[in-house]
Structures are given as C-alpha cells and as structure tokens.
Amino acid sequence: MKDLIYLDNNATTKILDKVWDTMVPYFIQNYGNASSMHHSMGREANAAIEKARMQVAQALNCQAKEIFFNSGATEAINTVLKGIYKNYKSKGKHILTVKTEHKAVLTTLQELEKEGASVTYLDVDGSGKIKLTDLEDNITDETILVCIMAANNETGYIHPIAEIAAICNRKDTLYFCDATQYIGKIPLDLNHIPIDILCLSAHKIHGPKGIGALFLRRKSKPIQINPLIIGGGQENGFRAGTYNVPNIIGLGSAIAQMSLNLEKSEYITTLRVYLEESLSSIPEVYIHAKNTSRLPNTTSICFRHIHASELMTRCPQLALSSGSACVSGTRDPSHVLLAMGVTKEDALATVRFSLSIYSTMEEIETTIRLVRDAVTKIRENSPIWQLFQAGLIT
C-alpha cells in the first residue's frame, strides 16, 4: 500500500533489496536440493547454506558449527524448552522465566507444567525490570534452565543479559535468550556474553519470513536437546526437513548487512524521541518503560480513556499495533503490561509504534498529526472522557 506509513516493524520488517537479490537465483536458476550432493546444483545450494551459516556466526561472533537453521524463533523456543526438559528432568524439573516473556515461551512452559515441570515466573516492576537478586535467589539445584529474552517486543525494554548470563554461569545453569527483537538493533557479541542458547528470526532484521537460527554454545559437556522435527539428517540430525535454501541465504544476507541498522540507530532514536515528545503533549498520555534502557525503535504509548483498537481504526493510513503481533488480534489486554502493574483499561488503551531504517521524519510528523486528530475526535464523543473531565473517574 503506497500511502501506508508502516510503524509495525517489531511484527515484521520490509525485506532489503540486496537481500531479495541474493535470494532470487535460488528460486529460479540454482534451485537444487541442498542435500543432493551428487550433482553440481545440489552442491552449490549446500555451499550457499554454509556461507549463510558463516555469515550468522560472524555477526554473533561464534562458531559456524554452533548455528542451526529452522523456521524461526517460535520453533526454536519449542525445540529448546521441550528438548531441555526432556533431557535434563532427571537432574531437575525447575525452569525460571519472566512474566513478560513472549507468548511462545509462556504457552510452551504451561504445557510443560502439565507434564510435571516446575516453572517460576519472575515478577517485574512498572518498567518491566526484574530484580537480579530475585533471579539468583530462585535458582536452585533443581533449576535446569533460565529463559529470559534480550528485549521486550512490546515496550522495547532491554534486559541486562550480560548480568543474567553471568549469574547463570556462576550457578551452573543453562541460559536461553530469545534475542529476536534485540538482534540488528543492539550489537551482540557471544564471545563476551556467555549466553548458552539463543534464537533469532530473519524477518525482524529485514530478511524473509519463515527462517531463523538457533545458537547452541559448544561446551565441554555438550548441551543435550532432542530435535523437535525428525526425519532426514539435515542440520546434523538436529532439525529434519528439506532446506529452505532461498530463505537461509536471505537470512545470511540480512544479518551480514545488520551494520546498516546499527549505523542508523541514533537517527531512529531521534525519530522515536520526537514522536514520544510530540504525542506526550496530548492530555492523559504516557509512555511505558520510558526511563529505562529501550530499543531505539520501540515505544509503547498509552492514550488513556480511549480504546487502542478505535484509535487505530481511525488512522487507516498508519500500520500500528496494540502489542505483540501474535496476540494483537485478541480482545485481551497485553500480558506484558498487566505484569508491569498497568490497569486493564490502560493496557487496552496502549498502542505500540515500532520504527525501522525506512522510517522518515516526514512520516513521523504525519503520524503525530493523524494520531492527535484521532484522539481529539474520539474523546469529543466519549462519555468516558466526559466523566473523567468532570472528575467522576480517574
């Protein structure tokens, strides 16, 4: 849609032209199965996959043999949580996570609880922070895994992953980090941060949908995770299925060009701050996790006494979200905001704006104008707003 201003980049991003150009030949000319090593087309596809694996490894500063391709972060989360529990439950059945994790984590852990897992869901404060002392105090001899994301997909809050990894390392507990929103926005060096397991998705970094990577650190005592998908011997038997060659190449290309995102980080932050300051001048508007370390592109803004769905309907020129793309179609308030102590009414009045390298100042200025106008018109006809102005509700 030509005139649509796209501010839903935490849901998915526009693919880079250079990424698409690297993928096209593997749809049309070099379309061989990467497991068909008896002919040149298959060998070429296989070589391209290994190049992509090396590109991911170089971007994360790890070894290529520590990278495994899959369909994305949700598959990785299911693979890791189910695989770790199955292989380590003889040692202990305790897993630690946070109440603001992605639904893919929380839903999978709820299923594991039915199988006997003991899960601790750490509380957060009003900004989405956990207490590191709570984390350390809750790790016991029975704890087999700590699962805490790098950055929250709704508020942009950045967890102190270096400190979390250090605690887990000290306690001899595996640390699994969902870095889906973090990768491409903040530099990450796995040689310096001792994360044991990490996942990412290409479509969050201007790559194709349906492809991701899982990092498994090579340790003196190898991490034991059963494959979620079995069949052929792809990925050294860790993930079966015909290789999605074009998408894997697209992931490699996108992550190799992450420097473009990082170089524009300061500019994106400037746009976000301008957006926040301008919209904050509207009465009864506030920003979640405002005074914390956040992703440069993300802001979660509450427009009190308005339904976010109505605001977005009144702004058809804007692509916005009321939270995670996985749950934004539901009528329930964000579990992330509720965990932060936000009221149900304010959670339902919250809109997420997530920018990208394609965002422009002109688009942000237009967004500010459209949102301001929409809020004014909605409140003019709102009995709830009239009650608030009369001092009958707070």
Coordinates of C-alpha atoms in Angstrom, one line a residue:
M1 CA 0.0 0.0 0.0
K2 CA 1.7 3.1 -1.3
D3 CA 0.4 5.6 1.2
L4 CA 0.6 3.5 4.3
I5 CA 3.0 4.6 6.9
Y6 CA 4.5 1.4 8.3
L7 CA 5.3 1.6 12.1
D8 CA 4.8 -2.1 13.0
N9 CA 8.4 -3.2 12.5
N10 CA 8.5 -5.3 15.7
A11 CA 5.9 -7.5 14.0
T12 CA 7.9 -7.8 10.7
T13 CA 10.1 -5.7 8.5
K14 CA 10.4 -4.9 4.9
I15 CA 13.0 -7.1 3.1
L16 CA 16.1 -5.2 1.9
D17 CA 16.5 -5.1 -1.9
K18 CA 20.0 -6.6 -1.6
V19 CA 18.7 -9.5 0.5
W20 CA 16.0 -10.2 -2.1
D21 CA 18.5 -10.0 -4.9
T22 CA 20.7 -12.7 -3.2
M23 CA 17.6 -15.0 -2.9
V24 CA 16.1 -14.8 -6.4
P25 CA 18.7 -17.0 -8.2
Y26 CA 18.0 -19.9 -5.7
F27 CA 14.3 -19.8 -6.7
I28 CA 15.0 -19.8 -10.5
Q29 CA 18.4 -20.9 -11.6
N30 CA 20.1 -22.7 -8.7
Y31 CA 17.0 -24.4 -7.4
G32 CA 18.6 -27.7 -6.4
N33 CA 18.0 -29.5 -3.1
A34 CA 20.9 -28.8 -0.8
S35 CA 21.0 -32.4 0.3
S36 CA 21.5 -33.7 -3.3
M37 CA 25.3 -33.8 -3.2
H38 CA 25.7 -36.0 -6.2
H39 CA 25.3 -33.1 -8.7
S40 CA 26.7 -29.6 -9.0
M41 CA 23.4 -27.8 -8.4
G42 CA 22.8 -29.5 -5.1
R43 CA 26.4 -28.9 -4.1
E44 CA 26.2 -25.2 -4.9
A45 CA 23.0 -24.9 -2.8
N46 CA 24.8 -26.6 0.1
A47 CA 27.7 -24.3 -0.2
A48 CA 25.4 -21.3 -0.2
I49 CA 23.8 -22.6 3.0
E50 CA 27.2 -23.0 4.7
K51 CA 28.1 -19.4 3.6
A52 CA 25.0 -18.2 5.3
R53 CA 25.8 -20.2 8.4
M54 CA 29.2 -18.5 8.5
Q55 CA 27.6 -15.0 8.0
V56 CA 25.3 -15.6 11.0
A57 CA 28.3 -16.9 13.1
Q58 CA 30.4 -13.9 12.2
A59 CA 27.7 -11.4 13.1
L60 CA 27.3 -13.0 16.5
N61 CA 31.0 -13.8 17.0
C62 CA 30.6 -17.5 17.5
Q63 CA 31.5 -20.7 15.6
A64 CA 29.6 -21.7 12.4
K65 CA 29.1 -25.2 13.9
E66 CA 27.1 -23.6 16.7
I67 CA 24.4 -22.3 14.3
F68 CA 21.4 -24.3 13.3
F69 CA 18.7 -23.1 10.9
N70 CA 15.0 -23.5 11.5
S71 CA 11.7 -21.8 10.7
G72 CA 12.1 -19.0 13.2
A73 CA 12.1 -18.1 16.9
T74 CA 8.8 -19.9 17.8
E75 CA 10.1 -23.2 16.5
A76 CA 13.4 -22.6 18.3
I77 CA 11.6 -21.8 21.6
N78 CA 9.6 -25.0 21.3
T79 CA 12.7 -27.0 20.5
V80 CA 14.7 -25.7 23.3
L81 CA 12.2 -25.7 26.1
K82 CA 10.8 -29.2 25.3
G83 CA 14.2 -30.6 24.5
I84 CA 15.9 -29.3 27.6
Y85 CA 13.1 -30.5 29.9
K86 CA 13.1 -34.0 28.3
N87 CA 16.9 -34.4 28.6
Y88 CA 17.5 -32.7 32.0
K89 CA 14.5 -33.6 34.1
S90 CA 16.4 -36.4 35.7
K91 CA 18.6 -33.6 37.2
G92 CA 15.7 -31.3 38.0
K93 CA 12.4 -30.1 36.7
H94 CA 12.7 -26.4 37.5
I95 CA 12.7 -23.7 34.9
L96 CA 12.9 -19.9 35.5
T97 CA 11.4 -17.3 33.3
V98 CA 9.7 -13.9 33.4
K99 CA 6.0 -12.9 33.3
T100 CA 6.7 -10.6 30.4
E101 CA 8.2 -13.2 28.0
H102 CA 6.8 -13.8 24.6
K103 CA 3.7 -16.0 24.4
A104 CA 5.7 -18.6 22.6
V105 CA 7.7 -19.1 25.8
L106 CA 4.8 -18.8 28.3
T107 CA 2.5 -21.1 26.3
T108 CA 5.1 -23.8 25.9
L109 CA 6.0 -23.7 29.6
Q110 CA 2.4 -24.0 30.5
E111 CA 2.3 -27.2 28.5
L112 CA 5.5 -28.5 30.2
E113 CA 3.9 -27.8 33.6
K114 CA 1.2 -30.3 32.7
E115 CA 4.0 -32.8 32.2
G116 CA 5.5 -32.1 35.6
A117 CA 7.7 -29.2 35.1
S118 CA 8.1 -26.6 37.9
V119 CA 8.2 -23.1 36.5
T120 CA 8.9 -19.9 38.4
Y121 CA 7.6 -16.8 36.7
L122 CA 9.6 -13.8 38.0
D123 CA 7.8 -10.6 38.7
V124 CA 8.7 -7.3 37.0
D125 CA 8.4 -3.7 38.2
G126 CA 6.4 -0.9 36.5
S127 CA 9.2 -0.6 33.9
G128 CA 9.4 -4.3 33.1
K129 CA 12.6 -4.9 35.1
I130 CA 13.3 -8.0 37.1
K131 CA 15.4 -7.9 40.3
L132 CA 18.6 -9.7 39.6
T133 CA 18.7 -10.8 43.3
D134 CA 15.3 -12.5 42.7
L135 CA 16.8 -14.4 39.7
E136 CA 19.8 -15.5 41.7
D137 CA 17.7 -16.4 44.8
N138 CA 15.3 -18.6 42.8
I139 CA 18.0 -20.7 41.0
T140 CA 18.3 -23.9 42.9
D141 CA 20.0 -27.3 42.5
E142 CA 16.8 -28.3 40.6
T143 CA 17.0 -25.5 38.1
I144 CA 17.8 -26.8 34.6
L145 CA 17.2 -23.6 32.5
V146 CA 16.7 -19.9 32.8
C147 CA 14.7 -18.4 29.9
I148 CA 14.8 -14.6 29.7
M149 CA 14.5 -12.5 26.5
A150 CA 17.0 -9.9 25.5
A151 CA 14.5 -7.1 24.7
N152 CA 10.7 -7.0 25.1
N153 CA 8.8 -6.9 21.9
E154 CA 6.0 -4.6 23.2
T155 CA 7.8 -2.0 25.3
G156 CA 11.3 -2.3 23.9
Y157 CA 12.7 -2.7 27.5
I158 CA 16.3 -4.3 27.3
H159 CA 17.1 -6.9 30.0
P160 CA 20.6 -6.9 31.4
I161 CA 21.6 -10.0 29.5
A162 CA 25.3 -9.9 30.4
E163 CA 24.5 -9.8 34.1
I164 CA 21.9 -12.6 33.7
A165 CA 24.3 -14.7 31.7
A166 CA 27.0 -14.2 34.4
I167 CA 24.6 -15.3 37.2
C168 CA 23.6 -18.4 35.3
N169 CA 27.2 -19.2 34.5
R170 CA 28.0 -18.8 38.2
K171 CA 25.1 -21.0 39.2
D172 CA 26.0 -23.7 36.6
T173 CA 22.5 -23.2 35.0
L174 CA 21.8 -23.0 31.2
Y175 CA 20.7 -19.6 29.9
F176 CA 18.4 -19.5 26.9
C177 CA 17.9 -16.0 25.4
D178 CA 15.2 -15.1 22.9
A179 CA 17.1 -12.3 21.0
T180 CA 14.6 -11.9 18.2
Q181 CA 13.9 -8.1 18.8
Y182 CA 17.5 -7.4 20.0
I183 CA 19.5 -8.6 17.0
G184 CA 20.1 -5.9 14.5
K185 CA 19.3 -3.1 16.8
I186 CA 21.9 -3.5 19.5
P187 CA 25.4 -5.1 19.0
L188 CA 25.7 -8.6 20.5
D189 CA 29.0 -10.5 20.9
L190 CA 28.5 -14.0 22.1
N191 CA 32.3 -14.3 22.7
H192 CA 31.8 -11.7 25.5
I193 CA 28.4 -12.6 26.8
P194 CA 28.2 -16.3 28.0
I195 CA 24.7 -17.0 26.7
D196 CA 24.3 -20.7 26.2
I197 CA 21.4 -20.8 23.8
L198 CA 20.0 -18.0 21.6
C199 CA 17.4 -17.7 18.9
L200 CA 16.5 -15.1 16.2
S201 CA 14.2 -14.6 13.2
A202 CA 15.2 -13.2 9.8
H203 CA 12.0 -11.2 9.3
K204 CA 12.8 -8.9 12.2
I205 CA 16.1 -7.7 10.5
H206 CA 14.8 -7.0 7.0
G207 CA 15.1 -10.6 5.9
P208 CA 12.5 -13.1 4.7
K209 CA 9.7 -14.7 6.9
G210 CA 9.8 -18.3 7.8
I211 CA 13.5 -18.7 8.6
G212 CA 15.5 -18.3 11.8
A213 CA 18.6 -19.6 13.5
L214 CA 19.4 -21.2 16.9
F215 CA 22.7 -20.8 18.6
L216 CA 23.9 -23.7 20.8
R217 CA 27.2 -23.0 22.6
R218 CA 29.8 -25.8 22.3
K219 CA 30.7 -26.7 25.8
S220 CA 33.0 -29.4 27.3
K221 CA 29.8 -31.0 28.4
P222 CA 27.6 -30.7 25.3
I223 CA 24.1 -29.2 25.6
Q224 CA 21.6 -32.0 25.1
I225 CA 18.5 -31.1 23.1
N226 CA 16.3 -33.5 21.2
P227 CA 15.2 -32.4 17.7
L228 CA 11.6 -31.2 17.6
I229 CA 11.3 -32.3 13.9
I230 CA 12.7 -35.7 13.0
G231 CA 13.1 -37.4 9.6
G232 CA 16.2 -36.8 7.5
G233 CA 19.7 -36.0 8.7
Q234 CA 19.6 -32.2 7.9
E235 CA 21.4 -29.9 10.4
N236 CA 23.5 -32.9 11.7
G237 CA 20.2 -34.6 12.7
F238 CA 19.1 -31.7 14.8
R239 CA 16.4 -30.4 12.5
A240 CA 14.9 -32.5 9.7
G241 CA 13.3 -31.2 6.6
T242 CA 14.3 -30.1 3.1
Y243 CA 16.5 -27.0 3.4
N244 CA 14.7 -23.7 2.6
V245 CA 17.7 -22.6 0.5
P246 CA 16.5 -19.1 -0.7
N247 CA 15.3 -18.1 2.8
I248 CA 18.5 -19.4 4.5
I249 CA 20.5 -17.3 2.0
G250 CA 18.2 -14.4 2.8
L251 CA 18.9 -14.7 6.5
G252 CA 22.6 -14.8 5.9
S253 CA 22.5 -11.7 3.7
A254 CA 20.2 -9.8 6.1
I255 CA 22.4 -10.5 9.1
A256 CA 25.5 -9.6 7.1
Q257 CA 24.0 -6.2 6.4
M258 CA 23.0 -5.5 10.0
S259 CA 25.6 -2.7 10.2
L260 CA 23.1 -0.6 8.2
N261 CA 20.6 -0.9 11.0
L262 CA 23.2 -0.2 13.7
E263 CA 24.6 2.8 11.8
K264 CA 21.1 4.3 11.7
S265 CA 20.3 3.5 15.4
E266 CA 21.0 7.1 16.5
Y267 CA 18.8 8.5 13.8
I268 CA 15.9 6.1 14.6
T269 CA 16.2 7.0 18.3
T270 CA 15.9 10.7 17.3
L271 CA 12.7 10.0 15.4
R272 CA 11.3 7.9 18.3
V273 CA 12.1 10.6 20.9
Y274 CA 10.4 13.3 18.6
L275 CA 7.3 11.1 18.3
E276 CA 7.2 10.5 22.0
E277 CA 7.6 14.1 23.0
S278 CA 5.0 15.3 20.5
L279 CA 2.4 12.8 21.5
S280 CA 3.1 13.2 25.2
S281 CA 1.7 16.8 24.9
I282 CA -1.7 15.3 24.5
P283 CA -3.5 15.2 27.8
E284 CA -3.5 11.8 29.7
V285 CA -0.9 10.2 27.6
Y286 CA 2.1 8.3 29.0
I287 CA 4.9 6.1 27.8
H288 CA 5.5 2.6 29.2
A289 CA 9.1 1.9 30.4
K290 CA 10.0 5.4 29.4
N291 CA 13.0 5.9 31.7
T292 CA 14.7 2.6 31.1
S293 CA 17.1 1.2 28.5
R294 CA 15.0 0.5 25.5
L295 CA 15.3 -0.5 21.9
P296 CA 15.9 2.6 19.7
N297 CA 12.9 1.9 17.5
T298 CA 10.2 1.0 20.0
T299 CA 7.7 3.0 22.0
S300 CA 4.6 1.8 23.8
I301 CA 2.2 4.7 24.4
C302 CA -1.0 4.7 26.5
F303 CA -3.8 7.1 25.4
R304 CA -5.9 7.0 28.5
H305 CA -9.7 6.6 28.2
I306 CA -9.5 5.5 24.6
H307 CA -9.6 2.0 23.1
A308 CA -6.4 1.4 21.1
S309 CA -8.5 -0.5 18.5
E310 CA -10.7 2.6 17.9
L311 CA -7.6 4.8 17.6
M312 CA -6.0 2.5 15.0
T313 CA -9.3 2.2 13.1
R314 CA -9.4 6.0 12.8
C315 CA -5.9 6.1 11.4
P316 CA -6.1 3.7 8.4
Q317 CA -3.0 5.4 6.9
L318 CA -0.9 4.1 9.8
A319 CA 0.3 0.5 10.4
L320 CA 0.3 0.2 14.2
S321 CA -0.1 -2.5 16.8
S322 CA -1.7 -2.8 20.2
G323 CA 1.1 -5.2 21.2
S324 CA 2.7 -8.4 20.1
A325 CA 1.6 -9.5 16.6
C326 CA 0.9 -13.0 18.0
V327 CA -1.8 -11.8 20.3
S328 CA -2.9 -8.4 18.9
G329 CA -6.0 -9.9 17.3
T330 CA -7.4 -10.9 20.6
R331 CA -9.6 -8.7 22.9
D332 CA -7.5 -9.5 25.9
P333 CA -5.2 -6.8 27.3
S334 CA -1.4 -7.2 27.0
H335 CA 0.0 -9.7 29.5
V336 CA 3.2 -7.7 29.4
L337 CA 1.5 -4.5 30.6
L338 CA -0.6 -6.3 33.1
A339 CA 2.6 -7.9 34.6
M340 CA 4.0 -4.4 34.9
G341 CA 1.1 -3.3 37.0
V342 CA -0.8 -1.4 34.3
T343 CA -4.5 -1.4 34.7
K344 CA -6.7 -3.4 32.2
E345 CA -8.2 -0.1 30.9
D346 CA -4.8 1.5 30.3
A347 CA -3.4 -1.7 28.7
L348 CA -6.3 -1.7 26.3
A349 CA -5.6 2.0 25.5
T350 CA -2.0 1.3 24.6
V351 CA -0.5 1.5 21.1
R352 CA 2.9 0.2 20.0
F353 CA 4.9 2.2 17.5
S354 CA 8.0 0.4 16.1
L355 CA 10.2 2.2 13.6
S356 CA 12.8 1.0 11.1
I357 CA 15.7 2.2 8.9
Y358 CA 13.0 3.1 6.3
S359 CA 11.1 5.5 8.7
T360 CA 11.4 9.2 7.9
M361 CA 10.8 12.5 9.7
E362 CA 8.1 13.3 7.3
E363 CA 6.3 10.1 8.2
I364 CA 6.7 10.7 11.9
E365 CA 5.3 14.3 11.5
T366 CA 2.3 12.9 9.6
T367 CA 1.8 10.2 12.3
I368 CA 1.8 12.8 15.0
R369 CA -0.9 14.9 13.2
L370 CA -3.1 11.9 12.4
V371 CA -2.9 10.5 16.0
R372 CA -3.6 13.9 17.6
D373 CA -6.6 14.4 15.4
A374 CA -8.0 10.9 16.0
V375 CA -7.6 11.2 19.8
T376 CA -9.4 14.6 19.8
K377 CA -12.3 13.3 17.8
I378 CA -12.7 10.1 19.8
R379 CA -12.7 12.0 23.1
E380 CA -15.1 14.6 21.9
N381 CA -17.7 11.9 21.5
S382 CA -16.7 9.8 24.5
P383 CA -18.9 9.6 27.6
I384 CA -15.9 8.1 29.5
W385 CA -13.8 11.1 28.7
Q386 CA -16.6 13.4 29.8
L387 CA -16.8 11.6 33.1
F388 CA -13.0 11.9 33.5
Q389 CA -13.2 15.7 32.8
A390 CA -16.0 16.0 35.3
G391 CA -13.8 14.3 37.9
L392 CA -16.1 11.4 38.3
I393 CA -13.5 8.8 37.3
T394 CA -9.7 8.9 37.5

